[in-house]
XYZ file of C-alpha atoms in Angstrom:
367
model
C 102.641 99.239 105.988
C 103.007 102.550 104.292
C 106.064 105.186 104.109
C 105.561 109.472 103.621
C 108.621 111.227 102.387
C 108.066 115.362 101.771
C 109.134 118.142 100.974
C 110.272 117.188 97.764
C 110.698 119.715 93.912
C 111.827 118.461 90.717
C 113.675 120.966 88.235
C 114.202 119.032 85.028
C 116.310 119.697 82.166
C 113.609 121.714 80.179
C 111.904 123.457 82.836
C 113.022 127.005 84.352
C 111.582 126.214 87.574
C 110.457 123.669 90.494
C 107.383 121.864 90.986
C 105.567 122.626 93.905
C 105.985 120.963 97.139
C 104.985 117.493 97.111
C 104.469 114.998 99.881
C 104.610 111.077 98.882
C 102.895 108.194 99.676
C 104.378 104.683 99.270
C 103.685 100.812 100.155
C 107.321 99.317 101.852
C 108.669 96.692 103.423
C 110.151 97.134 107.162
C 113.414 95.703 106.753
C 114.116 95.270 110.638
C 112.009 94.950 113.170
C 111.042 98.231 114.294
C 112.521 98.258 117.647
C 115.534 98.754 116.208
C 115.061 101.960 114.156
C 116.315 104.672 116.413
C 113.818 106.936 118.598
C 115.221 110.470 117.268
C 111.843 111.570 115.419
C 113.004 113.721 112.131
C 110.978 115.997 110.761
C 109.234 113.633 108.224
C 107.916 111.970 110.688
C 105.907 114.516 112.026
C 102.609 114.755 111.389
C 102.948 118.559 110.464
C 106.069 120.792 110.105
C 106.682 123.059 112.667
C 106.004 125.931 110.316
C 103.018 124.385 108.035
C 101.073 124.407 111.695
C 102.584 128.071 112.126
C 100.323 128.507 108.870
C 97.872 126.754 109.824
C 97.353 128.745 113.148
C 97.943 132.025 111.481
C 95.315 131.182 108.150
C 92.383 130.588 110.934
C 92.999 133.723 112.327
C 95.119 133.737 115.005
C 93.192 132.878 117.758
C 94.310 131.749 121.316
C 92.273 129.267 122.326
C 92.697 127.842 118.591
C 96.338 128.433 118.201
C 96.830 126.385 121.970
C 94.274 124.006 120.208
C 95.711 122.983 116.972
C 99.543 122.407 118.295
C 98.623 120.488 121.536
C 97.068 117.806 118.559
C 99.426 118.289 115.983
C 102.782 119.358 117.214
C 105.669 116.589 116.708
C 102.655 114.534 116.422
C 104.160 110.977 115.194
C 102.611 109.866 111.876
C 101.834 106.599 113.888
C 100.589 104.987 110.983
C 103.676 105.823 108.415
C 106.796 104.916 108.866
C 109.526 106.978 107.963
C 110.454 107.485 104.307
C 114.061 108.040 104.719
C 115.067 106.000 107.591
C 117.493 103.527 106.837
C 115.314 100.146 107.844
C 112.193 101.496 104.778
C 112.770 100.005 101.898
C 110.240 100.242 98.874
C 107.534 97.139 98.586
C 108.419 95.943 94.571
C 105.242 94.705 93.318
C 106.142 90.931 92.996
C 102.879 90.055 90.954
C 104.080 86.803 89.022
C 102.076 85.553 87.170
C 102.752 85.235 83.639
C 99.983 86.147 82.081
C 100.381 89.723 83.774
C 102.119 92.180 81.538
C 105.103 94.589 82.627
C 102.917 97.384 83.304
C 100.678 95.502 85.222
C 103.052 94.625 87.590
C 103.310 98.592 88.295
C 101.456 100.302 91.151
C 99.347 103.298 89.481
C 100.302 107.131 90.321
C 97.115 108.971 92.321
C 97.244 112.839 92.444
C 95.852 114.407 94.967
C 94.537 118.058 94.794
C 93.876 120.033 98.325
C 91.135 121.721 99.290
C 91.065 125.187 100.411
C 93.703 125.411 104.044
C 94.903 122.362 102.807
C 98.333 121.411 103.040
C 100.515 118.844 101.612
C 99.688 116.941 105.073
C 96.370 117.752 105.968
C 95.332 114.763 103.824
C 97.551 112.203 105.319
C 95.354 110.070 106.429
C 93.434 109.694 103.589
C 96.734 109.378 101.091
C 98.389 106.525 103.283
C 94.670 104.660 103.135
C 94.687 104.579 99.255
C 99.012 104.200 99.205
C 98.329 100.556 101.239
C 95.919 99.337 98.645
C 98.998 99.731 96.513
C 99.298 103.542 95.423
C 101.770 105.594 94.997
C 99.520 109.026 96.300
C 101.808 112.100 95.413
C 100.070 115.180 97.739
C 101.067 118.406 95.796
C 101.687 121.692 98.288
C 99.160 124.589 95.240
C 100.861 127.787 95.293
C 97.757 129.983 94.107
C 97.273 131.103 97.440
C 94.930 128.412 98.713
C 96.837 126.533 100.923
C 97.143 126.749 104.517
C 100.504 126.856 104.455
C 102.862 127.152 101.635
C 106.614 127.781 100.569
C 107.205 130.640 97.292
C 109.531 128.145 95.425
C 113.007 130.089 95.400
C 115.561 127.258 94.992
C 117.541 128.157 92.830
C 119.853 129.502 94.943
C 120.050 126.286 97.219
C 120.972 123.730 93.987
C 124.041 122.723 93.282
C 125.365 123.989 89.604
C 127.698 121.460 88.955
C 124.715 118.874 88.766
C 123.416 119.589 84.796
C 120.709 116.831 84.755
C 117.596 116.505 86.848
C 117.272 118.420 90.280
C 115.932 117.249 93.627
C 115.012 119.175 96.505
C 113.874 118.791 99.845
C 111.877 121.057 101.740
C 113.174 124.497 100.275
C 116.511 124.053 101.462
C 115.209 125.593 104.984
C 114.433 121.878 106.983
C 116.760 123.798 109.989
C 115.157 127.448 110.101
C 113.803 127.363 113.534
C 111.167 129.416 114.138
C 111.400 130.170 117.627
C 113.903 133.512 116.116
C 112.842 135.480 113.247
C 109.379 134.228 112.468
C 108.387 137.336 111.148
C 110.892 137.629 108.358
C 110.504 133.990 107.571
C 107.114 134.137 106.521
C 107.333 137.220 105.043
C 110.317 136.340 103.280
C 109.453 132.310 102.233
C 105.598 132.110 102.391
C 103.021 132.137 100.146
C 100.163 133.771 102.230
C 96.119 132.748 101.668
C 93.942 135.242 99.727
C 91.253 135.849 101.399
C 87.745 136.501 98.559
C 87.390 140.206 98.765
C 84.486 141.760 97.451
C 83.217 138.342 96.655
C 79.433 137.734 96.384
C 78.993 134.112 97.202
C 75.110 134.257 96.364
C 76.362 135.060 93.456
C 78.141 132.218 90.996
C 79.315 134.363 88.807
C 81.171 135.960 91.053
C 82.983 132.730 92.990
C 83.918 131.595 89.410
C 85.481 134.553 88.422
C 87.624 134.995 91.149
C 88.541 131.862 91.890
C 89.783 130.874 87.874
C 92.971 132.169 88.216
C 93.507 129.838 91.167
C 92.363 126.801 88.768
C 94.842 127.977 85.675
C 97.009 127.672 88.014
C 96.846 124.448 89.806
C 96.033 122.871 86.529
C 99.627 123.707 85.438
C 101.171 122.574 88.712
C 99.114 119.323 88.488
C 100.709 119.115 84.384
C 104.460 120.311 85.280
C 104.462 117.316 88.831
C 103.143 114.750 86.615
C 106.065 115.678 83.551
C 109.007 116.122 86.053
C 107.800 112.299 87.630
C 107.763 111.299 84.476
C 110.636 112.133 83.424
C 112.514 110.944 87.034
C 110.964 108.184 86.644
C 112.456 107.398 83.078
C 115.802 109.020 83.554
C 118.647 107.088 83.255
C 121.549 108.849 84.488
C 123.797 106.980 87.683
C 123.414 109.862 90.448
C 125.696 107.693 92.266
C 128.673 108.867 89.798
C 128.432 112.877 90.244
C 128.374 113.615 93.902
C 129.516 116.786 94.303
C 131.599 116.907 97.974
C 131.087 120.632 97.252
C 127.429 120.407 97.941
C 126.490 121.293 100.971
C 123.146 122.672 100.233
C 119.336 120.419 100.332
C 120.405 119.328 96.683
C 121.923 116.213 97.585
C 121.743 113.428 95.147
C 120.360 110.400 98.256
C 116.703 112.681 97.403
C 117.296 111.807 94.113
C 118.297 107.693 94.089
C 115.138 107.871 96.858
C 113.067 109.856 94.432
C 113.813 107.639 92.154
C 113.632 104.043 93.728
C 110.006 105.077 94.709
C 108.762 105.350 91.142
C 110.725 102.401 89.639
C 107.817 100.121 90.532
C 105.729 103.289 90.096
C 103.448 103.029 86.159
C 105.931 106.213 86.073
C 108.374 103.426 84.814
C 109.803 103.078 81.609
C 107.763 99.249 81.728
C 104.583 100.833 83.335
C 101.509 102.223 81.419
C 101.773 105.839 82.752
C 98.357 105.388 84.542
C 97.681 108.131 86.961
C 94.664 108.378 89.063
C 93.433 112.244 89.792
C 91.476 112.649 93.245
C 90.473 115.519 95.529
C 89.441 116.829 98.178
C 86.903 120.415 97.595
C 88.545 122.863 96.136
C 91.324 119.905 94.807
C 87.252 118.078 93.805
C 86.761 121.649 91.725
C 90.436 121.503 90.203
C 90.076 117.812 88.977
C 87.037 118.841 87.109
C 89.146 121.709 85.974
C 91.831 119.329 85.090
C 89.665 117.177 82.842
C 87.197 119.621 80.794
C 91.137 121.661 80.117
C 92.365 118.183 78.903
C 89.389 118.340 76.480
C 89.147 121.662 75.059
C 92.712 121.779 74.441
C 95.946 119.848 72.618
C 98.107 118.893 75.639
C 101.697 117.573 76.351
C 99.510 116.007 79.432
C 96.679 113.764 77.191
C 99.125 112.144 75.525
C 101.428 111.156 77.651
C 99.329 109.886 80.386
C 96.255 107.173 80.832
C 94.000 109.075 83.365
C 92.429 105.442 84.645
C 89.888 106.967 87.211
C 88.456 109.883 89.186
C 87.803 109.901 92.789
C 86.415 113.397 94.336
C 84.965 113.600 97.496
C 82.885 116.355 98.591
C 83.434 118.226 95.209
C 82.979 122.516 95.925
C 81.127 122.890 92.741
C 80.637 126.990 93.286
C 83.641 128.240 91.741
C 83.239 126.114 88.640
C 81.664 126.453 84.945
C 78.570 124.958 84.684
C 80.139 123.823 81.228
C 82.883 122.002 83.351
C 80.099 120.747 85.901
C 78.285 119.311 83.113
C 80.523 116.840 81.372
C 80.228 113.290 81.238
C 83.355 110.815 82.102
C 84.005 108.366 79.797
C 86.198 106.687 82.616
C 85.316 105.338 85.615
C 84.154 107.585 88.417
C 83.969 108.005 92.615
C 81.972 110.925 93.625
C 81.264 110.916 97.237
C 79.147 113.414 99.195
C 78.913 113.511 102.649
C 75.064 114.569 103.745
C 75.562 117.400 104.811
C 77.834 119.107 102.569
C 75.201 118.748 99.959
C 71.926 119.765 102.634
C 73.640 122.331 104.682
C 71.312 124.222 105.101
C 70.713 128.121 105.779
C 73.931 128.916 104.821
C 74.345 126.591 101.531
C 73.158 129.113 98.518
C 70.609 127.377 95.020
C 73.355 127.701 92.448
C 75.272 125.040 95.023
C 72.718 122.476 94.838
C 71.733 123.234 91.660
C 75.476 122.270 90.814
C 75.816 118.561 92.634
C 72.696 118.056 90.085
C 74.634 118.907 87.015
C 77.196 116.920 87.984
C 74.944 113.508 88.647
C 72.610 114.166 85.266
C 75.908 114.601 83.534
C 76.973 111.258 85.537
């Protein structure tokens, strides 16, 4: 079984800002029979947040028919393939390999970071991420704030934190989970939501045009993944006992329960003190472009991430090659890489332009 928790942000003592929001999938143990669970569904175990669904509808053009179909399919849909990670009867599955020849570091679940594509969000790949988690991984799905997501909230958590907590802070859902979209929807989207950046003036037949427009996106995504991994590792290594630090005056979403829950999950991950910091980087479409760019950046400059994390392998699902410079596409990976192209993605004509197919060939020739 797999459980999921969504809407986390982390702020470390060294950082000025919170990380992007992320959803986390992990192998779990159901400690009581399913029928004993509360019948009330939390926002955590619906497939999509109501606000994210509204954002998806808006990003795709606000077509009435499309809106009707999306809401019928996704609104209040329970993620029947996922357990609610905050439910009382859900416990983190401790990896209990008992072979004496296996070191303690190999008993930890590796971390998988899954980067979403254009129009994506942290929920849109839940089926894929939960399937990966069920095989013995802890999957982190960030929601990029570069303007490529169908829905992403601004990181303005400072006003929702408890000032008395001086160590690593964890918040859930940016402190606005109780916002009712039946009222003041427009005000909410204007104040808190990062709009999707529509490409203007981009000539898709010219690779240089696409590369130039998407370059800032890739740089921001690289920073977001580095900051998120660094924050997760710091929290996993943190020894402060939050049970001794409860603040009775704290009424916001920055409560210690969320921090304890996240630390509990990370305690069986490869980022734990006994782990080897092993990480798998994965992504779909523009997320695949992101992973290629991350690997290139790590080779090009001295990066804290390069030294602190053991990147074990890569998973690229239909990586979008148009926004990736040729030198990045032609890099040779020295770690196992799974590159999956569905046939329509690489043979889609007449919309496919020559440099897209050439980019795929460059990737395959390099690896």
